[in-house]
PDB file of C-alpha atoms in Angstrom:
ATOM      1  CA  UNK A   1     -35.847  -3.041  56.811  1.00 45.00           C
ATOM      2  CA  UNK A   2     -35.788  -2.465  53.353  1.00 50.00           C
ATOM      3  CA  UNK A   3     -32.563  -3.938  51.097  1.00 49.00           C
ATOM      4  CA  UNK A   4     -32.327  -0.777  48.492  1.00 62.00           C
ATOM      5  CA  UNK A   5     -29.238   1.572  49.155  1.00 72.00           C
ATOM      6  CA  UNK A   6     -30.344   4.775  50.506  1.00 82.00           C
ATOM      7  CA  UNK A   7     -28.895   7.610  53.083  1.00 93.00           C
ATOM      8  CA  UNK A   8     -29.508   7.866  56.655  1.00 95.00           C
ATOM      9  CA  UNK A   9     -30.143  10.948  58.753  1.00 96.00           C
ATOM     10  CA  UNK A  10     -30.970  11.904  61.925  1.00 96.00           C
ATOM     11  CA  UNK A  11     -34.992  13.464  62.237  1.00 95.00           C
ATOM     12  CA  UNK A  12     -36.102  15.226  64.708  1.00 95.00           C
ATOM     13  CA  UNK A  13     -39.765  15.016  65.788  1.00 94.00           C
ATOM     14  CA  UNK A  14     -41.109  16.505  68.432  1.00 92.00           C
ATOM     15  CA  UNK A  15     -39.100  15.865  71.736  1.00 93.00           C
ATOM     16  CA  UNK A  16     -38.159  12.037  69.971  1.00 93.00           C
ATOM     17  CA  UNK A  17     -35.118  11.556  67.592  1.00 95.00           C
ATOM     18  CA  UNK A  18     -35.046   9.059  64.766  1.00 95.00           C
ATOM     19  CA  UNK A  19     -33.303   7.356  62.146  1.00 95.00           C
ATOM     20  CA  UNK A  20     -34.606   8.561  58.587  1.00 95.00           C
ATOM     21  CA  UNK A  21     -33.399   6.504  55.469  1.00 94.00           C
ATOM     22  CA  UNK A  22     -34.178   8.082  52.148  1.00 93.00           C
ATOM     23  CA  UNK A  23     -33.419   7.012  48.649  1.00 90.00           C
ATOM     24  CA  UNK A  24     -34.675   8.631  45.239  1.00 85.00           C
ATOM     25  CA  UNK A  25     -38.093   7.553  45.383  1.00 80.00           C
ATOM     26  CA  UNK A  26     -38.905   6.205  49.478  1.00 87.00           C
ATOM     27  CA  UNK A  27     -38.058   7.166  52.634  1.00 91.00           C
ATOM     28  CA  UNK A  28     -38.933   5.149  56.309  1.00 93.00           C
ATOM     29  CA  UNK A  29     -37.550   5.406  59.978  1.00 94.00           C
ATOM     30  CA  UNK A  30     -35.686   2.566  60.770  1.00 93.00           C
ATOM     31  CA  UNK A  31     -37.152   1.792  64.150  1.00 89.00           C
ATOM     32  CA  UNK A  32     -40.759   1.264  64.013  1.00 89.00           C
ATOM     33  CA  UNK A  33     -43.058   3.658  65.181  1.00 91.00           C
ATOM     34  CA  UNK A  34     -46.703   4.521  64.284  1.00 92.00           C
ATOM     35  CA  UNK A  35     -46.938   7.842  62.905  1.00 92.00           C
ATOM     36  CA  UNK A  36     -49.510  10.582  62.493  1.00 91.00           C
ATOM     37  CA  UNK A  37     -50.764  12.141  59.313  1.00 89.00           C
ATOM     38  CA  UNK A  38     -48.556  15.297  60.843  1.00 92.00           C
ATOM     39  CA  UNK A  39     -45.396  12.921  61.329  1.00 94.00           C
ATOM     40  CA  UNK A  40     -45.884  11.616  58.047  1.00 91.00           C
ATOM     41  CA  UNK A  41     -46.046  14.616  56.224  1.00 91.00           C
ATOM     42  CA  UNK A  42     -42.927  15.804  58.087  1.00 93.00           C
ATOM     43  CA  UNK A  43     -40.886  13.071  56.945  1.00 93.00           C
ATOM     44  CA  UNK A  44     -42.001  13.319  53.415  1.00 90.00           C
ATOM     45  CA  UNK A  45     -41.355  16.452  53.299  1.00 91.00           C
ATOM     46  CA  UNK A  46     -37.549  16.014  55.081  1.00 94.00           C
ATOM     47  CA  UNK A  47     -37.085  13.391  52.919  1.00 92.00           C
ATOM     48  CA  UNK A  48     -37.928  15.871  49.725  1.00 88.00           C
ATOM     49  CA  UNK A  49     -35.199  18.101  51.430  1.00 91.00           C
ATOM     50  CA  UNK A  50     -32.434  15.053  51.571  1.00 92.00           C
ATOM     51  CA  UNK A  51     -32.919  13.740  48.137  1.00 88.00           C
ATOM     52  CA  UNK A  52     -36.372  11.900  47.410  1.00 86.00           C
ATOM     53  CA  UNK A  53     -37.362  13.092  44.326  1.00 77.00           C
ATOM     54  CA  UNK A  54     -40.809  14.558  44.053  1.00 74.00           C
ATOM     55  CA  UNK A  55     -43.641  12.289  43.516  1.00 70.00           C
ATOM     56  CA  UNK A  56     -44.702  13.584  40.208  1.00 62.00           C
ATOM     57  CA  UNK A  57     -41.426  12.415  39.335  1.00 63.00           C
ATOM     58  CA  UNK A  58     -41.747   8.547  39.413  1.00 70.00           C
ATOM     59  CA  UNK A  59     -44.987   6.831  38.359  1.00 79.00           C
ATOM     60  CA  UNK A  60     -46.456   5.660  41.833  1.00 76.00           C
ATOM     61  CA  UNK A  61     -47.601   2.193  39.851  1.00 80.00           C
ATOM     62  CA  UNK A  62     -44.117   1.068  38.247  1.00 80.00           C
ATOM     63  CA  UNK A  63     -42.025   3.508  39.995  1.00 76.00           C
ATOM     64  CA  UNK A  64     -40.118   3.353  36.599  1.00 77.00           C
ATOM     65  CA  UNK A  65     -40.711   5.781  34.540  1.00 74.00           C
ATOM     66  CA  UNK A  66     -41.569   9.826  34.890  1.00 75.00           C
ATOM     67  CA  UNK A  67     -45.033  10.747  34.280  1.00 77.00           C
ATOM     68  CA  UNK A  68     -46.563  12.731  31.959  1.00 78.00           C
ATOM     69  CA  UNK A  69     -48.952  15.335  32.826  1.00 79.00           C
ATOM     70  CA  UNK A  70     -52.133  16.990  30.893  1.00 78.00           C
ATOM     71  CA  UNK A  71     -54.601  19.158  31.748  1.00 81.00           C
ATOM     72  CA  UNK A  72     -57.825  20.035  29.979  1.00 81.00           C
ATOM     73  CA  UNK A  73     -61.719  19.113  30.505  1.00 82.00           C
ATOM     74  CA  UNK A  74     -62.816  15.912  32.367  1.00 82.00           C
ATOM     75  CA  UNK A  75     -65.916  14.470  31.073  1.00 82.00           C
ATOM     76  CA  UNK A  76     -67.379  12.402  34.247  1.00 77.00           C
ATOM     77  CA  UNK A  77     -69.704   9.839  32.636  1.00 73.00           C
ATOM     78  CA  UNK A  78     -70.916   8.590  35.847  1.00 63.00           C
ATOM     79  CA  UNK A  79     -71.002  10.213  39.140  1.00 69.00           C
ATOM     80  CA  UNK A  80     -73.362   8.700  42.029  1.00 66.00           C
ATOM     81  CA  UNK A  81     -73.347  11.574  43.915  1.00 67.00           C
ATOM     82  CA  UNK A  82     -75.515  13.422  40.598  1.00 76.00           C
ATOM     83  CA  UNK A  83     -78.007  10.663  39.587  1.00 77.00           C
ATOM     84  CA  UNK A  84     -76.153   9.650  36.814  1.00 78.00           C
ATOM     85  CA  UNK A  85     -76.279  12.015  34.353  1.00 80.00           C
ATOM     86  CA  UNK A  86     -72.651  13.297  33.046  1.00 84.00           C
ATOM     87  CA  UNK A  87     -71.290  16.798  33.533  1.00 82.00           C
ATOM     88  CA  UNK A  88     -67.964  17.950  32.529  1.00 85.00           C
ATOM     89  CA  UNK A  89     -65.088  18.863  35.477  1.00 86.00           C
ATOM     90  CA  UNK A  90     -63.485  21.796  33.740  1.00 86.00           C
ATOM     91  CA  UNK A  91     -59.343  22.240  33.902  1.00 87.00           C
ATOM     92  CA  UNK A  92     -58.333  19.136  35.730  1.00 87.00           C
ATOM     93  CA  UNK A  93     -54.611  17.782  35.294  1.00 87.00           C
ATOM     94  CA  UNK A  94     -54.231  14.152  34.850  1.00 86.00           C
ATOM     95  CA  UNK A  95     -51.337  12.048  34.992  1.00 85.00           C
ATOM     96  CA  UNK A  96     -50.243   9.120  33.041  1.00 85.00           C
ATOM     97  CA  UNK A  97     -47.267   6.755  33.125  1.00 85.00           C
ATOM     98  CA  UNK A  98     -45.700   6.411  29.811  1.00 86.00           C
ATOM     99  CA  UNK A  99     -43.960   3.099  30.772  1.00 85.00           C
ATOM    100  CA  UNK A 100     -47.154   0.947  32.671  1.00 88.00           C
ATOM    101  CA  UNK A 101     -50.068   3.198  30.941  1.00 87.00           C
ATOM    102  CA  UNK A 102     -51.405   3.701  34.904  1.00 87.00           C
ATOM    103  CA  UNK A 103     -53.650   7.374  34.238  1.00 86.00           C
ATOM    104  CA  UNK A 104     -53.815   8.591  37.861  1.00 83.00           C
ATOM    105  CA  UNK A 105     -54.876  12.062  39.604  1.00 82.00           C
ATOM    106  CA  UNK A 106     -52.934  13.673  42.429  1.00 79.00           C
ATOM    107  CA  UNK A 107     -54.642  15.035  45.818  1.00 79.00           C
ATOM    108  CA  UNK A 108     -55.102  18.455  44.643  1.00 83.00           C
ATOM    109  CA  UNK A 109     -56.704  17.176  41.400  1.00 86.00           C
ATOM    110  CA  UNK A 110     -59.306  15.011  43.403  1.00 86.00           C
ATOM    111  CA  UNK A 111     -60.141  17.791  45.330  1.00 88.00           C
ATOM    112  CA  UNK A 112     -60.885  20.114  42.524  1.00 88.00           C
ATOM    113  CA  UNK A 113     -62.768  17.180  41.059  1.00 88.00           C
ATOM    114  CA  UNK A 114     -64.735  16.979  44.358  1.00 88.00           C
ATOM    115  CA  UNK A 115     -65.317  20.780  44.204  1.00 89.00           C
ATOM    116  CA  UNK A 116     -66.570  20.729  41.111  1.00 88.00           C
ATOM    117  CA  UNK A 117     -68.976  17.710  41.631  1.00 86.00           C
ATOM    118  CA  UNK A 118     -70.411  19.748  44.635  1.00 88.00           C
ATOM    119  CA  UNK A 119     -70.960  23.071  42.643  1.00 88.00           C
ATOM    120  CA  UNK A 120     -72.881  20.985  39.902  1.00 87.00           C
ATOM    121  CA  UNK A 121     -75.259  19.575  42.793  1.00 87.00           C
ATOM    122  CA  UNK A 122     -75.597  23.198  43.802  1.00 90.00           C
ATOM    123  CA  UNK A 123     -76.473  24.473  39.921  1.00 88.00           C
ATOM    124  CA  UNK A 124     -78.298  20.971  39.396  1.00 87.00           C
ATOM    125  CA  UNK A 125     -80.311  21.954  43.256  1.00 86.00           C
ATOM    126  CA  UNK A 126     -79.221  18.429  44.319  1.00 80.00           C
ATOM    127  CA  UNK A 127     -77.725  19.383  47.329  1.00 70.00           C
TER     128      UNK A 127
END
């Protein structure tokens, strides 16, 4: 069990009912249980709903500061996956803490960075 201060609510998954303790930046069930992706997901986003703050919000690294986010042109010097040679992964948004310095990419920007990677292996007629 974790010693921060946080609030406790009652979650519903399923046909099961749990314990949910959420502060500002974590939430967990206080009897242990192994959870799906699904469950997971669920409880993030419940705990979103009862005051966790977004993750965006608090630098994942330091969990001290908010993070500042850019967006522009990713130059990928070296990518396995295309021999090598750079290419360029247009509009991706990356994130950097301005307390710890930790530069970081959410989900969404990894998989636009994976899309990208796999439509320069088309063009490049790696695939």
């Amino acid at each position: 069990m974790k010693d921060i201060e946080g609030t406790k609510h009652k979650f519903y998954y399923g046909e099961e009912t749990y314990t949910i303790c959420v502060t500002k930046d974590d939430w967990w069930l206080e009897e242990p249980v192994d959870m799906s992706e699904l469950m997971m997901k669920c409880g993030e986003e419940f705990a979103l709903d009862h005051g966790m703050l977004p993750p965006a919000e608090l630098c994942p690294t330091c969990r001290k500061s908010n993070t500042i986010e850019f967006t522009g042109d990713l130059k990928m010097d070296s990518v396995c996956k295309l021999n090598g040679e750079p290419f360029t992964a247009p509009n991706i948004t990356r994130t950097q803490c301005p307390e710890c310095k930790d530069e970081f990419f959410f989900m969404s920007e990894c998989e636009k960075i994976e899309a990208a990677i796999q439509a320069e292996q088309k063009r490049r007629g790696l695939n």
